[in-house]
CSV table of C-alpha atoms and ligand atoms in Angstrom, one decimal:
chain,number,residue,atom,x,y,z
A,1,UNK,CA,16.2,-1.8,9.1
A,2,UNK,CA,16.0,1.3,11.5
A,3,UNK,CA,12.5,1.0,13.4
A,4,UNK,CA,10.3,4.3,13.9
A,5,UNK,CA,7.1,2.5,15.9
A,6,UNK,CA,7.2,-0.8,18.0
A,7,UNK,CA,4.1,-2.0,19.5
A,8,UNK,CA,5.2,-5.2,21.9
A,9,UNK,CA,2.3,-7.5,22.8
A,10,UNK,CA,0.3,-4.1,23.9
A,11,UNK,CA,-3.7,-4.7,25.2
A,12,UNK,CA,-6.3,-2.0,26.1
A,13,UNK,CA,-9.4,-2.9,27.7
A,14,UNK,CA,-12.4,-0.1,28.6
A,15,UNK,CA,-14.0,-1.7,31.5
A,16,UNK,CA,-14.4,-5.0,31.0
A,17,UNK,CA,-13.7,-4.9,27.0
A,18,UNK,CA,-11.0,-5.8,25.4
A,19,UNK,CA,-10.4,-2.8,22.4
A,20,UNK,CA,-6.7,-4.0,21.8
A,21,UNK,CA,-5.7,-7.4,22.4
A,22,UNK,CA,-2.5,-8.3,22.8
A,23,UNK,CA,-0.9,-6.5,19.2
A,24,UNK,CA,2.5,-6.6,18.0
A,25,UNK,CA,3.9,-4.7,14.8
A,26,UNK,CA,6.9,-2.1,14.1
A,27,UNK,CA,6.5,0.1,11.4
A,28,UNK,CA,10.0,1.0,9.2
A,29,UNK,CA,11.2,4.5,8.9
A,30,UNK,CA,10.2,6.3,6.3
A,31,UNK,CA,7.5,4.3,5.5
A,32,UNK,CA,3.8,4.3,4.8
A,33,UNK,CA,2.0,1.9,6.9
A,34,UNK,CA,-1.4,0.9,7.5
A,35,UNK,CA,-3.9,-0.1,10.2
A,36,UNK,CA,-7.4,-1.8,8.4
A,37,UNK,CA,-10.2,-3.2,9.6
A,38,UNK,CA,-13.9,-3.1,10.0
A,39,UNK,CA,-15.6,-0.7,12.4
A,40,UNK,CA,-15.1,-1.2,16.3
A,41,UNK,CA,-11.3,-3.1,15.7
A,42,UNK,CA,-9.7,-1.0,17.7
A,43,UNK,CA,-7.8,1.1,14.9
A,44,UNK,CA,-8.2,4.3,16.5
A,45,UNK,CA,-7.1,3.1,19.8
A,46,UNK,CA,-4.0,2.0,18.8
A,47,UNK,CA,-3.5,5.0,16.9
A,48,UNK,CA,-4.3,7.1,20.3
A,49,UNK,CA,-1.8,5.0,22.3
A,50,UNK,CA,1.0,5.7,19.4
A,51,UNK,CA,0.1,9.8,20.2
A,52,UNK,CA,-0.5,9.2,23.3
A,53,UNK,CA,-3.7,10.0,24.1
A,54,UNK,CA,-4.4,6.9,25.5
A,55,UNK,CA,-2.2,4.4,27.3
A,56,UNK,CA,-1.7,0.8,27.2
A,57,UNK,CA,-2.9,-1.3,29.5
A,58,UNK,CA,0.5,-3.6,29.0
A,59,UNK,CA,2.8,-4.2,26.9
A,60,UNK,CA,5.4,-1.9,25.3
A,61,UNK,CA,5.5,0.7,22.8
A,62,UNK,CA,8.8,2.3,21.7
A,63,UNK,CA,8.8,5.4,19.3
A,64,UNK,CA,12.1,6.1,17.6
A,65,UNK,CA,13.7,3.8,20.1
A,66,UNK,CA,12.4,5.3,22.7
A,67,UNK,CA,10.0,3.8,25.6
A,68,UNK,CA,6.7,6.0,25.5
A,69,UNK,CA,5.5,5.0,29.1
A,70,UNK,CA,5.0,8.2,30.8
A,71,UNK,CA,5.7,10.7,27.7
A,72,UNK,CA,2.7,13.2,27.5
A,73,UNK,CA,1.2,13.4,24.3
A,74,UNK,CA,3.0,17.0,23.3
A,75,UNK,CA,6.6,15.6,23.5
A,76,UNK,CA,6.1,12.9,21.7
A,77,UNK,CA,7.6,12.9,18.0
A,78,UNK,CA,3.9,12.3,16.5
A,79,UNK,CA,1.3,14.5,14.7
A,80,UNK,CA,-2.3,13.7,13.9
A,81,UNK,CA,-4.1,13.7,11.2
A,82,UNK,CA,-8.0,13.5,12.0
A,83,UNK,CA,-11.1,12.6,9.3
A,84,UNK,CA,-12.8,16.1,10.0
A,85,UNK,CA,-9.9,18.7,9.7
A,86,UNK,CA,-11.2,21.4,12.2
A,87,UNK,CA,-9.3,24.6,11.1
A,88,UNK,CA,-9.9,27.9,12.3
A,89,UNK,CA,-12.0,29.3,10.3
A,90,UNK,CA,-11.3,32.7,10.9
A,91,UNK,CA,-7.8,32.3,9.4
A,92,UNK,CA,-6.1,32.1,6.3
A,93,UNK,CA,-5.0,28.9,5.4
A,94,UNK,CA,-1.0,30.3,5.6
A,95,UNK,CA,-1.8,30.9,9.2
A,96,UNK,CA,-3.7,27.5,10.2
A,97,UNK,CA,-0.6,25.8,9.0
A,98,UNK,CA,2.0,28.7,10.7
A,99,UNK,CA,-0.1,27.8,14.4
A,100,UNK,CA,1.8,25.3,15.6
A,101,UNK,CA,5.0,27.2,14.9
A,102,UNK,CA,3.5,30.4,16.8
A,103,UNK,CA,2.8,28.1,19.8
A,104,UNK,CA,6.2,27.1,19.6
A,105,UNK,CA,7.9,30.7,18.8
A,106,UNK,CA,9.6,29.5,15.6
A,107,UNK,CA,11.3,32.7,14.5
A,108,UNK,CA,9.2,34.7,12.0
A,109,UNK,CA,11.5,34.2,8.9
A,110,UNK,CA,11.9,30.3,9.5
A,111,UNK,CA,8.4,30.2,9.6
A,112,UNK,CA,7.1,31.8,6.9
A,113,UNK,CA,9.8,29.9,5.2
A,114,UNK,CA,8.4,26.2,6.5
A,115,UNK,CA,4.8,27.2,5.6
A,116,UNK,CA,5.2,28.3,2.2
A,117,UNK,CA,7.3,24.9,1.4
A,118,UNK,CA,4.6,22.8,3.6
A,119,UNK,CA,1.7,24.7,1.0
A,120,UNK,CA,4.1,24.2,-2.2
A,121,UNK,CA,4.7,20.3,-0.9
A,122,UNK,CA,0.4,20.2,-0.8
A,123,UNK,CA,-0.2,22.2,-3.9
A,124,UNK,CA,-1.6,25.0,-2.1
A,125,UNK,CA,0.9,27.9,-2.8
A,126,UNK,CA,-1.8,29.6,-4.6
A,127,UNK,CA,-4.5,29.5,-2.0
A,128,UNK,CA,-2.1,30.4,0.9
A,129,UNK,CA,-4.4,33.8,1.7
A,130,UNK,CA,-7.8,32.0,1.2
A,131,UNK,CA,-9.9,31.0,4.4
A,132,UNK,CA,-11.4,27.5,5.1
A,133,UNK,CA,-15.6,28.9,3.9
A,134,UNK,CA,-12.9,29.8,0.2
A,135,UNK,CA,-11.6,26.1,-0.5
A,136,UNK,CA,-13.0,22.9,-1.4
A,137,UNK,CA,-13.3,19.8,1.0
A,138,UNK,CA,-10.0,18.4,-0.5
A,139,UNK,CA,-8.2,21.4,-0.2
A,140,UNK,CA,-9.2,22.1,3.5
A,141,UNK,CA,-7.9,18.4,4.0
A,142,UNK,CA,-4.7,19.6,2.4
A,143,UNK,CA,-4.0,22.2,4.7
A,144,UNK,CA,-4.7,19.8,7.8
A,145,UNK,CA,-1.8,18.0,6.6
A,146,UNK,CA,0.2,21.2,5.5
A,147,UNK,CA,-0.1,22.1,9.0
A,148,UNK,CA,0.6,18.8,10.4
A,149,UNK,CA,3.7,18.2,8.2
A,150,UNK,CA,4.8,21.8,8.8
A,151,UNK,CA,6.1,20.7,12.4
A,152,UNK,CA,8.4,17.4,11.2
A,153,UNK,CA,6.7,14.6,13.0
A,154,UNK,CA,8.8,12.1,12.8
A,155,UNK,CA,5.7,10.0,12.6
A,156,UNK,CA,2.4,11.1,11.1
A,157,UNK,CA,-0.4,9.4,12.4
A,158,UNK,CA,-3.5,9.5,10.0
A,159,UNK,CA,-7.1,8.6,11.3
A,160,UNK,CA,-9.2,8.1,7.8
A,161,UNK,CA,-8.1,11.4,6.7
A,162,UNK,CA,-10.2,11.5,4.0
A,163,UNK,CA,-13.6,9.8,4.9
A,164,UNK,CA,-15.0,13.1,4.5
A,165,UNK,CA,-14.4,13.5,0.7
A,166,UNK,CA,-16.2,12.0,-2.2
A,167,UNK,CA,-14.8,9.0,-4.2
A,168,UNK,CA,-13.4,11.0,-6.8
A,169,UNK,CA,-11.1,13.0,-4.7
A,170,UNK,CA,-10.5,10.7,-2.2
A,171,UNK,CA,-8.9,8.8,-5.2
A,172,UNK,CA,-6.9,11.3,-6.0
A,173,UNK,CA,-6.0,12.7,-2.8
A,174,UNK,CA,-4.6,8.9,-2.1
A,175,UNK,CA,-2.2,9.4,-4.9
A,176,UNK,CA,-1.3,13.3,-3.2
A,177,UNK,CA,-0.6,11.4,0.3
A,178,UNK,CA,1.4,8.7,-1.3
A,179,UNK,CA,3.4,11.2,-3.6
A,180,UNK,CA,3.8,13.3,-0.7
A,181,UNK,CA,4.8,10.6,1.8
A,182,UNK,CA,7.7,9.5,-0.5
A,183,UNK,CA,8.8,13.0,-0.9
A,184,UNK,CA,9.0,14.2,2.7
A,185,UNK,CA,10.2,10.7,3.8
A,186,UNK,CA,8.0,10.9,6.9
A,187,UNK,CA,7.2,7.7,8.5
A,188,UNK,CA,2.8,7.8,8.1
A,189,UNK,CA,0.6,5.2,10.2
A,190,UNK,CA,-2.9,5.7,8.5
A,191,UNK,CA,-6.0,4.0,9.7
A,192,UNK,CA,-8.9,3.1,7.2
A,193,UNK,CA,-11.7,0.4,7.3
A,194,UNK,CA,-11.1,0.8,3.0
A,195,UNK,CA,-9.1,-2.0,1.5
A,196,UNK,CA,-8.9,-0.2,-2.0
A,197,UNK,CA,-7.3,2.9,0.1
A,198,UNK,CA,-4.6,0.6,2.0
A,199,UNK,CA,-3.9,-1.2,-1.0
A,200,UNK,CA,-3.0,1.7,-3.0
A,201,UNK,CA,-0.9,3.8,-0.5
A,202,UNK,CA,1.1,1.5,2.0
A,203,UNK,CA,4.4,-0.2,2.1
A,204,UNK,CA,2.9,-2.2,4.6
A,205,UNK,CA,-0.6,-3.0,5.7
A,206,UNK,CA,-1.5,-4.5,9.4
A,207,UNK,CA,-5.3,-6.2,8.8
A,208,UNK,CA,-6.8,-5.7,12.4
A,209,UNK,CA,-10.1,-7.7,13.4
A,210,UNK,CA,-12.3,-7.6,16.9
A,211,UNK,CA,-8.4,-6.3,19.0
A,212,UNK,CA,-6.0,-8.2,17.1
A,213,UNK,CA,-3.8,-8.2,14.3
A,214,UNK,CA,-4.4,-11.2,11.9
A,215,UNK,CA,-1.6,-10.0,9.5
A,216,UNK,CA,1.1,-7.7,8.6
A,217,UNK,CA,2.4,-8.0,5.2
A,218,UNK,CA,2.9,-5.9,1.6
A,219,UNK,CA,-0.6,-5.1,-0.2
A,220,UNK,CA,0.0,-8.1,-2.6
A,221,UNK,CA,1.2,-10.7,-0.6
A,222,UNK,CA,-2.1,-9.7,1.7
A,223,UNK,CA,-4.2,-10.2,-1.2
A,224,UNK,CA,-2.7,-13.2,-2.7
A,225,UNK,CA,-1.8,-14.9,0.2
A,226,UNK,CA,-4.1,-14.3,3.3
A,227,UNK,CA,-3.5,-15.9,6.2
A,228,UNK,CA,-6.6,-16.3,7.4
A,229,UNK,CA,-10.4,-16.7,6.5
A,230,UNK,CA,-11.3,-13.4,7.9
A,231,UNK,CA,-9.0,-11.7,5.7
A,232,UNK,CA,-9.6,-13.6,2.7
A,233,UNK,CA,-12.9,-12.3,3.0
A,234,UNK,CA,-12.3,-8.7,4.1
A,235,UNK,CA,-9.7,-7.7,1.7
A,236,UNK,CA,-11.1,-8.4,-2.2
A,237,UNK,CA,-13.8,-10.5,-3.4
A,238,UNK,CA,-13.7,-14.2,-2.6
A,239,UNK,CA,-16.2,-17.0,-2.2
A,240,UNK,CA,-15.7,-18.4,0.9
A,241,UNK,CA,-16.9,-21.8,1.0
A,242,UNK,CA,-17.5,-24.5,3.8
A,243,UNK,CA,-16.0,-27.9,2.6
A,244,UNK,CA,-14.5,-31.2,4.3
A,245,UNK,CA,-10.6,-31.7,4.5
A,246,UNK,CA,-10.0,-35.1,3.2
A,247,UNK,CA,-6.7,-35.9,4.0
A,248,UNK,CA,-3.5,-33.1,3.8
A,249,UNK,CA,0.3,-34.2,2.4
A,250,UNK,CA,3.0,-32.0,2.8
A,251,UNK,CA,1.6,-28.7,1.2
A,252,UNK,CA,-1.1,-30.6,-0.7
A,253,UNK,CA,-4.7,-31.3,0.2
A,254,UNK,CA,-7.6,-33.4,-0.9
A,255,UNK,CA,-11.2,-31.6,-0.2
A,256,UNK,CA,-14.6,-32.7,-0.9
A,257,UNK,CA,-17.7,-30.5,-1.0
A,258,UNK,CA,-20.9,-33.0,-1.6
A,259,UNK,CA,-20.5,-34.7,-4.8
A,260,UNK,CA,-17.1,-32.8,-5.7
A,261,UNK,CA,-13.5,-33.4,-5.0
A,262,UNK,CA,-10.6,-31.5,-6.0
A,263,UNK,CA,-6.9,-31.1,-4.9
A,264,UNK,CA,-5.5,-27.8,-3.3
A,265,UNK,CA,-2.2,-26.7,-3.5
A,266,UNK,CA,0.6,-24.4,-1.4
A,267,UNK,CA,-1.6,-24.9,1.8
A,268,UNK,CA,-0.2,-23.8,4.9
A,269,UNK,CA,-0.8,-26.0,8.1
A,270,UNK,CA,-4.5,-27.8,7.4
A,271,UNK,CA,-5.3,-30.7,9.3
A,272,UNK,CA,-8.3,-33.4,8.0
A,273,UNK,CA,-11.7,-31.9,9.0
A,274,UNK,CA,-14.1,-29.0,8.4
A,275,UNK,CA,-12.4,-26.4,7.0
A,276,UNK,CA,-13.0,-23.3,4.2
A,277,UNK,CA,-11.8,-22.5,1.2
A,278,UNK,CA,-10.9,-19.2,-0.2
A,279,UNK,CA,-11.6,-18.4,-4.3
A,280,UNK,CA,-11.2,-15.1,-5.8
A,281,UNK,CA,-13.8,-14.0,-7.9
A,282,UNK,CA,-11.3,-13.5,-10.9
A,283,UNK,CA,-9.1,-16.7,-10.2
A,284,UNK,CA,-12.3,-18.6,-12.1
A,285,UNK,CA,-11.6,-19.1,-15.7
A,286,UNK,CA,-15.0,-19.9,-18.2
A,287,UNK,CA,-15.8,-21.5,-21.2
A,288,UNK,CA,-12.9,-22.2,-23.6
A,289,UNK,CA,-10.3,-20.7,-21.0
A,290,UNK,CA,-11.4,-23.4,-18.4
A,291,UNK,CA,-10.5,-26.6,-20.7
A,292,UNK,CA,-6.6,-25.8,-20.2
A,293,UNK,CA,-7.0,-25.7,-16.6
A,294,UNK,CA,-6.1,-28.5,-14.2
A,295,UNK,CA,-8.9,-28.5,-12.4
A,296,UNK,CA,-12.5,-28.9,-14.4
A,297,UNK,CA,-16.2,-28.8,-13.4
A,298,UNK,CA,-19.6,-27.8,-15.1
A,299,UNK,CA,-21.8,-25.1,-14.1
A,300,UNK,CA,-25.2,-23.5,-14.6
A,301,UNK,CA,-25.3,-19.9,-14.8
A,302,UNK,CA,-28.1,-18.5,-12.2
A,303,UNK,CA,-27.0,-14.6,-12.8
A,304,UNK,CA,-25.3,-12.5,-15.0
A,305,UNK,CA,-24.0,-9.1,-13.5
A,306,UNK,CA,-22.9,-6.3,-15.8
A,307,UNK,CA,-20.5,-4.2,-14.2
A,308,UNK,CA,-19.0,-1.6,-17.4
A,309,UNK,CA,-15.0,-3.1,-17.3
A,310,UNK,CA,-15.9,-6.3,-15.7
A,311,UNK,CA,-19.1,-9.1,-15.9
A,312,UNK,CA,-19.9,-11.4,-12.7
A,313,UNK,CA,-21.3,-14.5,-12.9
A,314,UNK,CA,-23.1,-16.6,-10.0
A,315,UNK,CA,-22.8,-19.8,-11.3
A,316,UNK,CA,-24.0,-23.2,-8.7
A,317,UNK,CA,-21.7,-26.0,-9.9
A,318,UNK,CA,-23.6,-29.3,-11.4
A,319,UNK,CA,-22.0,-32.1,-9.2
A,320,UNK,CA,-22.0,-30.1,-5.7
A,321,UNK,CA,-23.7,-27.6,-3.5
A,322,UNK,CA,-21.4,-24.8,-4.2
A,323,UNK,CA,-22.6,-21.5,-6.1
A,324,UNK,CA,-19.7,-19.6,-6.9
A,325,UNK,CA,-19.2,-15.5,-7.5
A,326,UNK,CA,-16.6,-15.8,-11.0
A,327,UNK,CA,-15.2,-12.4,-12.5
A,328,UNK,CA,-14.5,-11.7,-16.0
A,329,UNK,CA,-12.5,-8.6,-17.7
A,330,UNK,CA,-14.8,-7.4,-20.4
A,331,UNK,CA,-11.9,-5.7,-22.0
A,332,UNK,CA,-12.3,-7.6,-25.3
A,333,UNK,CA,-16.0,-6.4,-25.1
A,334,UNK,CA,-16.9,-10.2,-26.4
A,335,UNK,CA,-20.5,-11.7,-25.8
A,336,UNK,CA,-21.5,-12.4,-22.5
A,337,UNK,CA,-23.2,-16.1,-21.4
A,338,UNK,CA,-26.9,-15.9,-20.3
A,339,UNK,CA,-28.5,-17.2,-17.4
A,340,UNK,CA,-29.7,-21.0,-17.5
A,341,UNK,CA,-26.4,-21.7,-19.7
A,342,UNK,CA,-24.2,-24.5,-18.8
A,343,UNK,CA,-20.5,-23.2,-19.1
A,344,UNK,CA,-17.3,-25.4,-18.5
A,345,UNK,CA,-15.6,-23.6,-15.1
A,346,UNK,CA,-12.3,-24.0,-14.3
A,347,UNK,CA,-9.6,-23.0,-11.6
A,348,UNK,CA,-5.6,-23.9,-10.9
A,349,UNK,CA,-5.2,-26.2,-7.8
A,350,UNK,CA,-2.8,-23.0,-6.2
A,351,UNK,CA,-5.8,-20.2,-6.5
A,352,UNK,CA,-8.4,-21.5,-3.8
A,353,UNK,CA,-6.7,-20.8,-0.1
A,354,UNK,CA,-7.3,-23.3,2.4
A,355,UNK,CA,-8.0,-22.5,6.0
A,356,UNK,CA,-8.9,-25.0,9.1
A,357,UNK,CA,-11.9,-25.3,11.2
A,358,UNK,CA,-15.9,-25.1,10.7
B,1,ATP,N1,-13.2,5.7,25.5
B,1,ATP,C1,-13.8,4.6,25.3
B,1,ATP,N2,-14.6,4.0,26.2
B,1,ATP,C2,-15.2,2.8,26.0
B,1,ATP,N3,-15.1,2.1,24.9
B,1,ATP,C3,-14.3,2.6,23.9
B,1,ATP,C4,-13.6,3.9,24.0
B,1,ATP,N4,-12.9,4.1,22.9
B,1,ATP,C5,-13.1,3.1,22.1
B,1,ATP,N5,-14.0,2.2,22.7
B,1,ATP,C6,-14.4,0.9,22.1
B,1,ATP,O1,-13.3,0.2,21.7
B,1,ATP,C7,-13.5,-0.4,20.4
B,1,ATP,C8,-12.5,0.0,19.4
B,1,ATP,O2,-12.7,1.4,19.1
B,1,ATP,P1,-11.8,2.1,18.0
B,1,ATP,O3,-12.3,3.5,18.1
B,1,ATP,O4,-10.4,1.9,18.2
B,1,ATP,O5,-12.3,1.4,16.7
B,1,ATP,P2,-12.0,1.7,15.2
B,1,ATP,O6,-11.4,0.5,14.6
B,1,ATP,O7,-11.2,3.0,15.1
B,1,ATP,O8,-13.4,1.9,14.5
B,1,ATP,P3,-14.0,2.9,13.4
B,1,ATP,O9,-13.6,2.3,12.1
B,1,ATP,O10,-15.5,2.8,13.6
B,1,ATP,O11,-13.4,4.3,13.7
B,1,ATP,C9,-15.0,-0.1,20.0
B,1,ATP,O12,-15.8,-1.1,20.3
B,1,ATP,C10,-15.3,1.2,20.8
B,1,ATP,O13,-16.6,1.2,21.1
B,2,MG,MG1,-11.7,4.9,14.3
């Protein structure tokens, strides 16, 4: 696998704080992958080292093979992306994306040439003459990248591109910067604090948290399999619940929360002790669904939230201190319970994920 970005145990402190601790990743070529987590994580930082407009502290960080130590931000093979797209506004959107080219005396027919395909590639051919105060938010964010991708970056570096936009076309405009990352091949690092946005549009995702890196892995695995408790709650909806570690053999583990016990399954490395557990929202199955499954309790309903294309129930288990969030498709459109039922709950020993500590 040929490597386009290698970050090697690289820190960077401001004064006495500590912005990026000690992170290690590589991104693939020609792929799309993403930096998430919460405000203040340090996402933009390590974007800024990767363009270099900032520099590590220690640590190294190779771009295309090549050690960036010393390499001024303009010769690097990087472009930037940034959330508020600053075009000229005096100029048309054809020559926002030819300035870089101009800067760089790219002869005139070349140029005209790479803008026209960079607009085409951004669905902007038609709006090539208009000026930033003529086009929509989304289309001004389209032209940022036109005129980033007009220069082939090897990497494109992406700093939440499209905070700016409404949910609507933000949604769609994810689907445009996917489409268009596959088709120009273009190695993107994109930074977002939204899970929904990371999981739709990268190969890979790195899930950062107060400096560090507390995983790198594919959207699903991520979600499925977090590695630890802050990403299990950061990425999806989970209850995360306190409980004791009874006792732990091979990948199986015996847990106790007040008056209930239950077995976990597929654990990774828990010892006996405090520890938390994990459950998605929509890993709870209800009434009949929950007498087929291996694991059975009773529950009262406290709350009943209606949500269109799904319902949510809080529901506090009878034999235990643990309320629980549980998720249910509506898609039959079937009757919902009420609050103060008692409803049979149910879960597979494999769906809560176990993590150490208090
Ligand atoms: N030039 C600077 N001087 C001092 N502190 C800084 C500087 N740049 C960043 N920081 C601090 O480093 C931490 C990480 O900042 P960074 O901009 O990388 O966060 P982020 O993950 O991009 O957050 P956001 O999602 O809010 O953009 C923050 O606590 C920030 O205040
Ligand atoms: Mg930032």
């Amino acid at each position: 696998m040929e490597l386009d970005v290698e970050f090697v145990g690289v820190t960077k402190s401001f004064g006495d704080f500590v912005a990026v601790d000690n992170i290690s990743f590589s991104v693939a070529k020609g792929s799309f992958f993403s930096l998430l987590g919460p405000s203040g994580c340090g996402k933009s930082t390590t974007l800024r080292m990767t363009s270099g407009f900032e520099h590590p502290d220690s640590g190294q960080l190779r771009i295309a093979g090549q050690e960036m130590a010393g390499v001024a931000p303009y010769r690097r093979p990087t472009n930037m992306v940034f959330q508020r797209w600053a075009l000229f506004p005096h100029m048309t959107a054809a020559e926002n994306v030819a300035f870089g080219l101009e800067v760089e005396r790219t002869p005139r027919r070349e140029m005209r040439e790479r803008v026209a395909q960079a607009l085409a590639l951004v669905g902007l051919s038609e709006f090539s003459h208009r000026k930033p105060g003529q086009l929509s938010g989304g289309q001004m964010q389209r032209v940022a990248l036109a005129r980033a991708l007009v220069k082939r970056p090897k990497v494109l570096l992406l700093d939440e591109p499209l905070g700016a936009l409404d949910l609507k076309l933000r949604t769609q405009m994810q689907l445009e910067l996917k489409r268009i990352q596959r088709e120009v091949g273009t190695t993107f690092i994109y930074v977002t604090h939204d899970q929904g946005e990371a999981m739709t549009m990268s190969d890979h995702i790195a899930v950062m948290n107060k400096g560090r890196i507390e995983q790198i892995d594919t959207p699903q695995t991520i979600y499925d399999r977090p590695a630890t408790r802050f990403v299990a709650g950061f990425i999806g909806n989970a209850n995360i619940a306190p409980l004791e570690i009874e006792s732990v053999a091979g990948r199986e583990a015996k847990v106790r929360s007040g008056g209930l016990s239950f077995v976990i399954s597929d654990v990774d490395g828990a010892t006996p002790g405090k520890g938390h557990m994990a459950l998605r929202y929509e890993r709870i199955r209800l009434g009949a669904a929950a007498a087929q499954a291996p694991l059975r309790f009773k529950a009262d309903v406290r709350d009943v939230i209606f949500a269109g294309s799904v319902v949510q129930y809080v529901l506090a288990l009878a034999d235990g201190p643990l309320e629980l969030l549980a998720e249910q498709s509506h898609e039959g459109g079937g009757a919902l319970l009420s609050r103060g039922d008692r409803v049979d709950v149910g879960w597979e020993p494999n769906a809560p994920r176990l993590f150490a500590g208090g």
